[in-house]
Short mmCIF file of C-alpha atoms in Angstrom, two decimals:
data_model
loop_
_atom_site.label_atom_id
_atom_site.label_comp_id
_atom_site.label_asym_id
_atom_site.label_seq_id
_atom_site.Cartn_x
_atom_site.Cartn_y
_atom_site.Cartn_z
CA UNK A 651 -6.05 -15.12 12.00
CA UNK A 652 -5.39 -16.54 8.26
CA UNK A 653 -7.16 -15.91 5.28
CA UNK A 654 -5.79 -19.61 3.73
CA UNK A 655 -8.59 -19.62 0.79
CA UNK A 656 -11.10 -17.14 2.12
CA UNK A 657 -10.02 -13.99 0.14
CA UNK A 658 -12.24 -12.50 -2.16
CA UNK A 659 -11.26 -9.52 -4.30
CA UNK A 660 -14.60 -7.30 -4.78
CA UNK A 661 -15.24 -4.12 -6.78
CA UNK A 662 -16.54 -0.54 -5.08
CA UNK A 663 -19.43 0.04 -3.37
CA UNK A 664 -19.75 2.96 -1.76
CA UNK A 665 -20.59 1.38 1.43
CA UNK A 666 -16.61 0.38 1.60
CA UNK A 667 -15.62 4.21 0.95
CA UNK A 668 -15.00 4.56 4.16
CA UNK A 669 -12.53 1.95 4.37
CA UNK A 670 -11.01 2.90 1.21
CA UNK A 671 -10.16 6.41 3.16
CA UNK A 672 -9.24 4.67 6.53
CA UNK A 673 -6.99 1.83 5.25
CA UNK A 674 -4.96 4.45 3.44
CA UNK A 675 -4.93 7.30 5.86
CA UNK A 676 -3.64 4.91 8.28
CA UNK A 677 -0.15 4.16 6.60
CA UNK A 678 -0.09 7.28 5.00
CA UNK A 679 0.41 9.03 8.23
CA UNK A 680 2.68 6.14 9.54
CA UNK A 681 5.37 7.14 6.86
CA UNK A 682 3.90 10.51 5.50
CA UNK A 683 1.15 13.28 6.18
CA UNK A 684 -2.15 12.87 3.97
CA UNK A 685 -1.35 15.45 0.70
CA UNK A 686 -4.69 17.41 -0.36
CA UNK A 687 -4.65 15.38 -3.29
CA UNK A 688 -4.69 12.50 -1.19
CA UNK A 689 -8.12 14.07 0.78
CA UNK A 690 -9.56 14.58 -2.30
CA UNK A 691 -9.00 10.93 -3.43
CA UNK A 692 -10.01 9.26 -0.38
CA UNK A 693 -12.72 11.11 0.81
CA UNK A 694 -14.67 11.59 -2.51
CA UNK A 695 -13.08 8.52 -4.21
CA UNK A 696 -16.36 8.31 -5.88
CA UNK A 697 -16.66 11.91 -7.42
CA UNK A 698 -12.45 12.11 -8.18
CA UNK A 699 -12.03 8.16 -9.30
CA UNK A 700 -15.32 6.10 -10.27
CA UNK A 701 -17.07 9.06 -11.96
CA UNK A 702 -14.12 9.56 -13.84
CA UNK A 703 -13.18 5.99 -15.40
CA UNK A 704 -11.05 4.53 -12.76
CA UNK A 705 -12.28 1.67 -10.26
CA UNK A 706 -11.96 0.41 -6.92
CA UNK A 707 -11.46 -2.90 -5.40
CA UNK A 708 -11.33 -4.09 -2.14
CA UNK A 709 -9.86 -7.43 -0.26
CA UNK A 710 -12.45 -9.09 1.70
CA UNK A 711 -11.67 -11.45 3.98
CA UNK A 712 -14.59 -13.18 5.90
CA UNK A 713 -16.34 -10.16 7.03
CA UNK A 714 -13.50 -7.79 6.71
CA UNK A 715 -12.11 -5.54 4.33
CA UNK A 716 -8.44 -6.05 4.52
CA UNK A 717 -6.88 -4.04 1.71
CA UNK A 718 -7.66 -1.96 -1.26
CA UNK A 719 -6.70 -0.27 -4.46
CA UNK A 720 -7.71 1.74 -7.58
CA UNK A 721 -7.03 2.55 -10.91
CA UNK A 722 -7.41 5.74 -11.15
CA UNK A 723 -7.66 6.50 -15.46
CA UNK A 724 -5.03 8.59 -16.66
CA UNK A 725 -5.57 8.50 -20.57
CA UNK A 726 -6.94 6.49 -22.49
CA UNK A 727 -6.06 2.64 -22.08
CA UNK A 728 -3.35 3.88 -18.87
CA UNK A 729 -4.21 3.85 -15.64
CA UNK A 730 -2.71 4.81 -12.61
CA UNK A 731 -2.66 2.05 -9.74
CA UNK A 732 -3.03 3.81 -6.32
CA UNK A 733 -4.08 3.86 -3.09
CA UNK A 734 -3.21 0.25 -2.73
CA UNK A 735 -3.49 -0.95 1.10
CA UNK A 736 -3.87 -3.76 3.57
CA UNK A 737 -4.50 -3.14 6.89
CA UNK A 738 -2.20 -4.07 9.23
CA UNK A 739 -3.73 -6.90 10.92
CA UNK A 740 -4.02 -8.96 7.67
CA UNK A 741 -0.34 -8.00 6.44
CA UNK A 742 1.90 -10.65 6.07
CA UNK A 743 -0.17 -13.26 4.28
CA UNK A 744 0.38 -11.98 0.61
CA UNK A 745 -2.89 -9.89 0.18
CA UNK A 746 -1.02 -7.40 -1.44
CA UNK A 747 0.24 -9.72 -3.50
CA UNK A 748 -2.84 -11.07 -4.43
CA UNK A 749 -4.30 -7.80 -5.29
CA UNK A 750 -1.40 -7.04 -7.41
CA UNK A 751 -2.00 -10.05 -9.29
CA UNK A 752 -5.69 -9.36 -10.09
CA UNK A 753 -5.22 -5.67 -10.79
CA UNK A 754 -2.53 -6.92 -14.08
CA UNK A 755 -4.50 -9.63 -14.85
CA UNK A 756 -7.75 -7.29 -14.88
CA UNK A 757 -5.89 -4.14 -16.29
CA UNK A 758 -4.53 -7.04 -19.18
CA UNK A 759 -7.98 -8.26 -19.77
CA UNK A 760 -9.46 -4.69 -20.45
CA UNK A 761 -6.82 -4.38 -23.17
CA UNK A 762 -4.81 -1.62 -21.37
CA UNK A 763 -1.80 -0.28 -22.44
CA UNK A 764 0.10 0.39 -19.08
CA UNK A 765 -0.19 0.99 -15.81
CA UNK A 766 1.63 3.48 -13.71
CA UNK A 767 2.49 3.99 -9.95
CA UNK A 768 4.02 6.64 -7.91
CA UNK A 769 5.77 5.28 -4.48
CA UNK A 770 8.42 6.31 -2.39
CA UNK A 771 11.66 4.11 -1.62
CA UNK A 772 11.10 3.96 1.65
CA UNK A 773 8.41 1.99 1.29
CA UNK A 774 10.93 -1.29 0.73
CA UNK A 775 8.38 -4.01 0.51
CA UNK A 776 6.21 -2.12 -2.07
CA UNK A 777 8.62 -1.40 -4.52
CA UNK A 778 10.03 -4.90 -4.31
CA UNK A 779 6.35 -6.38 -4.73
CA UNK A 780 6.16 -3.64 -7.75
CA UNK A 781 9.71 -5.31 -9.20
CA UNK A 782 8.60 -8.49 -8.73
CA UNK A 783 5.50 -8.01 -10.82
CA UNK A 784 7.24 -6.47 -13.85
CA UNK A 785 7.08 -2.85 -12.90
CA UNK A 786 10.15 -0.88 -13.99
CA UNK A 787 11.08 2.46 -12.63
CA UNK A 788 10.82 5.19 -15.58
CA UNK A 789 11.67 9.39 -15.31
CA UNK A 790 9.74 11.11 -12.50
CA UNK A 791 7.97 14.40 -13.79
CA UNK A 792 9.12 17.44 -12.48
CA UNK A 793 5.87 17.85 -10.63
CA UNK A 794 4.78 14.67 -9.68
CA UNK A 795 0.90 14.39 -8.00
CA UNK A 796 2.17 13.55 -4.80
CA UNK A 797 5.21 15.83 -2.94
CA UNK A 798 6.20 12.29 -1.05
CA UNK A 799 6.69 10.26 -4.37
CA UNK A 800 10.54 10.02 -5.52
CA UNK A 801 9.88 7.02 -7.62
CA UNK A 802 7.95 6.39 -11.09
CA UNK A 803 7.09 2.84 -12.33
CA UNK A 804 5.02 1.65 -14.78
CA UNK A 805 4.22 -2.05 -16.45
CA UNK A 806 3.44 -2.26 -19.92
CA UNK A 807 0.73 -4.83 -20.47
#
């Protein structure tokens, strides 16, 4: 299947929150284990992301909701990008990419400041599409919100 021209990028509803939880769950336990702060992100992404600034969008492709990710609000005018997803039957044809793409362009057009991620090196084709994109890897807190992350980026807009 190809999505040549029929992706849309869509903001939350909460009738996607449960493929905002199962698109993430799924590679977080292919690499990692699901952190509490993870549970609390995914399963009341409303409650611990929308109620509290950030937003939520979703690839949809035909039907099908083929990736995801938020922007979960940090400070004022900086946002954290996370949860950021695409299920594995639409990898391979740039969604990611695309929905790296619109969350600068977006974050840019809200008159952010940055944006900041959390990753983990092992996740090679992330932190290339990150690179590519402008990120640049910055000092890691000592107590970073997730135990897996071993890498800090951030792009200032």
């Amino acid at each position: 299947m190809t999505a040549s021209g029929k992706i849309s990028i869509i903001p939350f509803d909460s009738k996607y929150a449960k493929d905002f939880a199962a698109l993430n769950i799924e590679w977080l336990e292919k690499y990692f284990v699901v952190e509490p702060h993870d549970t609390d992100l995914l399963e009341q992404c409303e409650e611990t992301i929308i109620n509290k600034g950030g937003l939520i969008f979703f690839a949809k492709v035909n039907n099908d909701i083929a990736g995801t990710f938020s922007l979960i609000k940090t400070e004022e005018g900086i946002y954290e990008l996370g949860k950021m997803a695409v299920s594995p039957k639409f990898q391979g044809q740039k969604i990611g990419q695309q929905l790296m793409q619109f969350c600068i362009q977006f974050s840019k057009d809200q008159g952010w400041k940055k944006i900041l991620l959390y990753s983990n090196r092992i996740l090679e084709n992330a932190i290339y599409i990150y690179s590519k994109y402008g990120f640049v890897e910055v000092p890691l807190e000592d107590t970073p919100p997730y135990q897996r992350s071993n890498i800090k980026m951030e792009l200032v807009l």
